């Protein structure tokens, strides 16, 4: 998909594995929410607003996150995109597979959602074949052209503002409203946030530590990309009590972008206790520390670099959802805490 290509091009944040995914809010395989009387509902987004006259029964999703949220709310979409970046052999993820199994709709079964490729962008043809009642894209990078074309198929719930900048909490609330499951969505957010708090409480050394979430690739001419506060990766670290490094906050104030390029010649100015990055392979992680420019990043010099080359783990934080985050925490947080300890020891 175009978004996947962009994610790979600018890198992704580190995630982690272990633990099971958050359970779905309901066990039914279809959109059978309890709030049908709440319709019609109107949802505002970056292209205006969309009104759903009745509770959707056939749901299609685009991009990431949207299908996770629907499943966590007990709704099995009629169709979902394949996870062609960061996915497994069946174009899915461990947390999605677990949720589908819990709902009796695992891939390979009669109730499983259809899958379509987004390798070349939104798959309008396959989505149209599903005859959906709604197309969910609360977390997406829809263009106005995409939105208009999808709207010819069914009502579209687009991103509220910034492309790929919708928090998982907002995505959950928006999708909950669209599916007639607002109370369930509110509980899902509260339950997921509680799980995160409980896990983070085991690592008090993270509190107050400054961080930069970026992408370091010595082999690339640009070398460094830094994620802004608009992106879910820094947003997640901020939510667990860490602080976005002042150098990033100052240089991205008012930005509508989710990342900015940073000159490798100014790598030494990227001051932070911890630096988190995605890398394509373990060899790249090792080469960062020996790179004459990237090696000057303070967190790299102190050993407080968190790097990982597992695309699925990366995806779980980069495209945060109520399913992916609980799945990721037990491995991600210890890595982060180890880096925080190294930063403290070096100070």
Coordinates of C-alpha atoms in Angstrom, one line a residue:
X1 CA 0.0 0.0 0.0
X2 CA 1.2 3.5 -0.5
X3 CA 1.1 4.1 3.3
X4 CA 3.2 1.0 3.8
X5 CA 5.8 2.2 1.4
X6 CA 5.9 5.5 3.2
X7 CA 6.3 3.7 6.6
X8 CA 9.2 1.7 5.3
X9 CA 10.8 4.7 3.6
X10 CA 10.9 6.8 6.7
X11 CA 11.2 3.9 9.1
X12 CA 9.0 2.8 11.9
X13 CA 9.3 2.9 15.7
X14 CA 10.2 -0.1 17.8
X15 CA 7.5 -2.3 19.2
X16 CA 7.7 -5.6 21.0
X17 CA 6.1 -8.9 21.5
X18 CA 4.7 -11.4 24.1
X19 CA 1.4 -11.5 25.9
X20 CA -2.0 -12.1 24.3
X21 CA -4.0 -9.3 22.6
X22 CA -6.8 -7.5 24.3
X23 CA -10.0 -9.4 24.1
X24 CA -12.9 -8.2 22.0
X25 CA -15.6 -6.2 23.6
X26 CA -18.3 -8.6 22.3
X27 CA -18.4 -12.2 20.9
X28 CA -20.7 -11.8 18.0
X29 CA -19.3 -12.0 14.5
X30 CA -21.3 -9.2 13.0
X31 CA -22.1 -5.5 13.7
X32 CA -24.9 -6.2 16.2
X33 CA -24.3 -3.4 18.7
X34 CA -26.7 -2.4 21.3
X35 CA -27.1 1.2 20.3
X36 CA -29.1 1.0 17.1
X37 CA -31.6 3.5 18.4
X38 CA -28.8 6.1 18.4
X39 CA -28.9 6.4 14.6
X40 CA -28.6 8.4 12.5
X41 CA -25.2 9.6 13.6
X42 CA -23.0 12.3 12.0
X43 CA -19.2 12.1 12.2
X44 CA -17.0 15.0 11.4
X45 CA -13.7 14.5 9.6
X46 CA -11.1 16.3 7.5
X47 CA -13.3 16.3 4.4
X48 CA -16.5 17.5 6.1
X49 CA -18.9 15.1 7.7
X50 CA -20.5 11.7 7.1
X51 CA -24.0 10.7 8.3
X52 CA -24.9 7.1 8.9
X53 CA -28.6 6.6 8.8
X54 CA -28.7 3.2 10.3
X55 CA -26.3 0.9 12.2
X56 CA -23.9 -0.6 9.7
X57 CA -24.2 -4.4 9.1
X58 CA -21.4 -4.7 6.5
X59 CA -18.2 -3.0 7.3
X60 CA -15.1 -2.5 5.1
X61 CA -11.8 -1.0 6.4
X62 CA -8.8 0.6 4.9
X63 CA -5.2 1.2 6.1
X64 CA -4.3 -0.1 9.6
X65 CA -5.9 0.2 13.0
X66 CA -9.5 0.5 11.8
X67 CA -9.9 -3.3 11.4
X68 CA -8.3 -3.9 14.8
X69 CA -10.7 -1.5 16.5
X70 CA -13.7 -3.1 14.8
X71 CA -12.6 -6.5 16.0
X72 CA -11.9 -5.3 19.5
X73 CA -15.5 -4.0 19.5
X74 CA -16.8 -7.4 18.5
X75 CA -17.4 -6.6 14.9
X76 CA -16.0 -8.8 12.1
X77 CA -15.7 -6.6 9.0
X78 CA -16.8 -7.9 5.6
X79 CA -13.4 -7.0 4.3
X80 CA -10.0 -5.8 5.5
X81 CA -6.7 -5.0 3.9
X82 CA -3.9 -7.5 4.0
X83 CA -1.0 -6.7 6.3
X84 CA 1.6 -6.8 3.5
X85 CA 4.2 -4.9 5.7
X86 CA 4.7 -6.4 9.1
X87 CA 2.2 -9.2 8.6
X88 CA 2.4 -12.9 8.7
X89 CA 2.1 -15.5 6.0
X90 CA -1.7 -15.0 5.8
X91 CA -1.4 -11.2 5.6
X92 CA -2.5 -10.7 9.2
X93 CA -1.0 -10.1 12.6
X94 CA -0.9 -12.1 15.8
X95 CA -3.3 -9.8 17.6
X96 CA -5.7 -9.8 14.7
X97 CA -5.6 -13.5 14.4
X98 CA -6.4 -14.0 18.1
X99 CA -9.3 -11.6 17.9
X100 CA -10.8 -13.3 14.8
X101 CA -10.4 -16.7 16.5
X102 CA -12.2 -15.4 19.6
X103 CA -15.0 -14.2 17.3
X104 CA -15.2 -17.5 15.4
X105 CA -14.0 -15.9 12.2
X106 CA -10.4 -16.9 11.8
X107 CA -8.9 -16.7 8.3
X108 CA -9.7 -19.9 6.5
X109 CA -13.2 -20.2 8.1
X110 CA -16.5 -19.3 6.6
X111 CA -17.0 -16.2 8.7
X112 CA -13.6 -14.7 8.0
X113 CA -13.4 -11.3 6.4
X114 CA -12.4 -11.0 2.8
X115 CA -8.8 -9.6 2.3
X116 CA -7.6 -7.3 -0.4
X117 CA -4.3 -5.9 -1.3
X118 CA -3.4 -2.2 -0.8
X119 CA 0.1 -2.6 -2.3
X120 CA -0.9 -0.1 -5.1
X121 CA -3.2 2.1 -3.0
X122 CA -6.8 1.7 -1.9
X123 CA -8.4 -1.2 -3.6
X124 CA -11.7 0.4 -4.7
X125 CA -12.6 -2.5 -6.9
X126 CA -12.5 -5.2 -4.1
X127 CA -14.2 -2.9 -1.6
X128 CA -17.0 -2.2 -4.0
X129 CA -17.6 -5.9 -4.4
X130 CA -18.3 -6.2 -0.7
X131 CA -21.3 -3.8 -0.9
X132 CA -20.4 -2.3 2.5
X133 CA -22.7 0.0 4.6
X134 CA -19.7 1.9 5.8
X135 CA -16.0 2.2 5.0
X136 CA -13.8 2.9 8.1
X137 CA -10.7 5.1 7.7
X138 CA -10.5 7.0 11.0
X139 CA -6.8 6.2 11.0
X140 CA -5.6 6.7 7.4
X141 CA -4.0 9.0 5.0
X142 CA -7.0 9.4 2.7
X143 CA -6.7 12.2 0.1
X144 CA -9.8 14.1 -1.0
X145 CA -9.8 12.3 -4.3
X146 CA -9.7 8.9 -2.4
X147 CA -12.5 10.0 -0.2
X148 CA -14.7 11.1 -3.0
X149 CA -14.2 7.9 -4.9
X150 CA -14.8 5.7 -1.8
X151 CA -18.0 7.8 -1.1
X152 CA -19.4 6.6 -4.3
X153 CA -19.3 3.1 -2.8
X154 CA -20.5 3.7 0.7
X155 CA -20.4 6.4 3.5
X156 CA -16.8 6.9 4.5
X157 CA -15.4 7.7 8.0
X158 CA -12.2 9.5 7.2
X159 CA -9.4 10.7 9.5
X160 CA -10.4 13.7 11.6
X161 CA -7.5 15.8 10.7
X162 CA -3.9 14.8 10.2
X163 CA -3.0 11.9 7.8
X164 CA -2.0 8.9 9.9
X165 CA -2.2 11.2 13.0
X166 CA -5.3 9.8 14.7
X167 CA -4.6 8.5 18.2
X168 CA -5.8 5.0 18.9
X169 CA -8.2 6.4 21.5
X170 CA -9.7 8.8 19.0
X171 CA -9.9 6.1 16.3
X172 CA -11.7 3.8 18.9
X173 CA -14.2 6.5 19.8
X174 CA -14.9 7.5 16.2
X175 CA -15.4 3.9 15.1
X176 CA -17.4 3.1 18.2
X177 CA -19.8 5.9 17.2
X178 CA -20.0 4.7 13.6
X179 CA -20.8 1.2 14.6
X180 CA -23.3 2.1 17.3
X181 CA -21.0 1.0 20.0
X182 CA -20.0 4.2 21.9
X183 CA -20.3 2.7 25.4
X184 CA -18.3 -0.3 24.4
X185 CA -15.7 1.9 22.8
X186 CA -15.4 4.0 25.9
X187 CA -14.9 0.9 28.0
X188 CA -12.3 -0.5 25.5
X189 CA -10.3 2.7 25.8
X190 CA -10.5 2.7 29.6
X191 CA -9.5 -1.0 29.8
X192 CA -6.6 -0.6 27.4
X193 CA -5.3 2.5 29.2
X194 CA -5.5 0.6 32.5
X195 CA -3.5 -2.3 31.1
X196 CA -0.9 0.1 29.9
X197 CA -0.7 1.9 33.2
X198 CA -0.3 -1.4 35.1
X199 CA 2.5 -2.6 32.9
X200 CA 4.3 0.8 32.9
X201 CA 4.1 0.9 36.7
X202 CA 6.7 -1.9 36.7
X203 CA 9.2 0.4 35.2
X204 CA 9.4 3.7 37.3
X205 CA 12.7 4.6 35.6
X206 CA 10.8 5.6 32.5
X207 CA 9.1 8.5 34.2
X208 CA 10.4 11.9 33.0
X209 CA 13.0 10.5 30.7
X210 CA 13.3 12.5 27.5
X211 CA 13.1 10.6 24.2
X212 CA 13.4 10.9 20.5
X213 CA 11.5 8.4 18.3
X214 CA 13.1 8.4 14.8
X215 CA 14.7 6.4 12.1
X216 CA 18.4 6.0 11.7
X217 CA 19.9 4.4 8.6
X218 CA 23.6 4.9 8.0
X219 CA 23.4 3.6 4.5
X220 CA 20.9 6.3 3.4
X221 CA 22.0 9.7 2.3
X222 CA 19.5 11.5 4.5
X223 CA 20.4 9.4 7.5
X224 CA 17.9 10.6 10.0
X225 CA 14.1 11.1 10.3
X226 CA 12.5 12.3 13.5
X227 CA 8.9 11.7 14.4
X228 CA 6.8 14.6 15.6
X229 CA 4.2 14.8 18.4
X230 CA 1.6 14.1 15.7
X231 CA 2.7 10.5 15.3
X232 CA 1.5 7.6 17.4
X233 CA 5.0 6.5 18.3
X234 CA 6.0 9.6 20.2
X235 CA 2.4 10.0 21.4
X236 CA 2.6 6.6 23.1
X237 CA 5.9 7.3 24.9
X238 CA 4.5 10.6 26.1
X239 CA 1.4 8.8 27.4
X240 CA 3.5 6.6 29.6
X241 CA 5.2 9.5 31.3
X242 CA 8.2 10.1 29.1
X243 CA 8.9 13.5 27.6
X244 CA 9.5 14.4 24.0
X245 CA 13.0 15.9 23.7
X246 CA 13.0 19.7 23.6
X247 CA 15.0 19.7 20.4
X248 CA 12.2 17.9 18.7
X249 CA 9.4 19.9 20.3
X250 CA 11.1 23.2 19.4
X251 CA 11.8 22.2 15.8
X252 CA 8.3 20.8 15.1
X253 CA 6.1 23.3 16.9
X254 CA 2.9 23.8 14.8
X255 CA 3.9 21.1 12.3
X256 CA 1.2 19.1 10.6
X257 CA 3.7 16.4 9.5
X258 CA 4.3 13.2 11.3
X259 CA 8.1 13.3 10.8
X260 CA 10.8 15.7 9.8
X261 CA 14.2 15.0 8.1
X262 CA 17.2 15.8 10.2
X263 CA 20.7 16.4 8.8
X264 CA 23.2 13.8 9.9
X265 CA 25.7 16.6 10.3
X266 CA 23.7 17.8 13.2
X267 CA 23.2 14.4 14.8
X268 CA 25.0 15.6 17.9
X269 CA 22.2 18.1 18.5
X270 CA 19.6 15.4 19.0
X271 CA 19.8 15.4 22.8
X272 CA 17.6 13.0 24.6
X273 CA 18.0 10.3 27.3
X274 CA 16.7 7.6 25.0
X275 CA 16.6 7.2 21.2
X276 CA 14.1 4.7 19.7
X277 CA 14.5 3.6 16.1
X278 CA 13.4 0.9 13.6
X279 CA 16.2 -0.7 11.6
X280 CA 16.0 -3.0 8.6
X281 CA 18.3 -5.6 10.2
X282 CA 20.6 -6.3 13.2
X283 CA 23.7 -5.3 11.1
X284 CA 22.2 -1.8 10.7
X285 CA 21.7 -1.5 14.5
X286 CA 25.4 -2.2 15.0
X287 CA 26.5 0.2 12.3
X288 CA 24.7 3.1 13.9
X289 CA 27.1 3.2 16.9
X290 CA 30.1 3.1 14.7
X291 CA 28.9 5.7 12.2
X292 CA 31.0 8.8 12.5
X293 CA 27.9 11.1 12.5
X294 CA 25.0 9.0 13.9
X295 CA 27.3 7.8 16.6
X296 CA 27.4 11.3 18.0
X297 CA 23.8 11.2 19.0
X298 CA 24.0 11.5 22.8
X299 CA 21.7 8.5 23.4
X300 CA 23.7 6.4 21.0
X301 CA 26.9 7.3 22.8
X302 CA 25.5 6.4 26.2
X303 CA 24.1 3.1 24.9
X304 CA 20.5 4.2 25.4
X305 CA 19.5 3.3 21.8
X306 CA 16.5 1.0 21.4
X307 CA 16.5 -0.6 18.0
X308 CA 14.6 -3.5 16.5
X309 CA 14.3 -5.1 13.0
X310 CA 11.1 -7.1 13.5
X311 CA 8.5 -5.5 11.2
X312 CA 5.6 -7.0 13.1
X313 CA 6.8 -5.7 16.4
X314 CA 7.4 -2.4 14.8
X315 CA 3.9 -2.3 13.4
X316 CA 2.3 -2.9 16.8
X317 CA 3.5 0.5 18.1
X318 CA 3.5 2.4 14.9
X319 CA -0.1 1.6 14.1
X320 CA -1.2 1.5 17.7
X321 CA -4.6 -0.1 18.5
X322 CA -6.4 -1.6 21.5
X323 CA -5.3 -5.0 20.2
X324 CA -1.7 -4.3 19.3
X325 CA -0.6 -2.3 22.3
X326 CA -1.4 -5.0 25.0
X327 CA 0.3 -7.5 22.7
X328 CA 3.5 -5.4 22.5
X329 CA 4.1 -4.2 26.1
X330 CA 5.8 -7.1 27.8
X331 CA 8.8 -6.9 25.4
X332 CA 8.8 -3.3 24.4
X333 CA 8.8 -1.8 27.9
X334 CA 11.8 -3.8 29.2
X335 CA 13.8 -2.7 26.2
X336 CA 12.8 0.9 26.9
X337 CA 13.6 0.5 30.6
X338 CA 17.0 -0.9 29.9
X339 CA 17.8 2.1 27.7
X340 CA 16.6 4.4 30.5
X341 CA 18.9 2.7 33.0
X342 CA 21.8 3.2 30.7
X343 CA 21.0 6.8 30.2
X344 CA 20.8 7.3 34.0
X345 CA 24.1 5.5 34.5
X346 CA 25.8 7.7 31.9
X347 CA 24.5 11.0 33.4

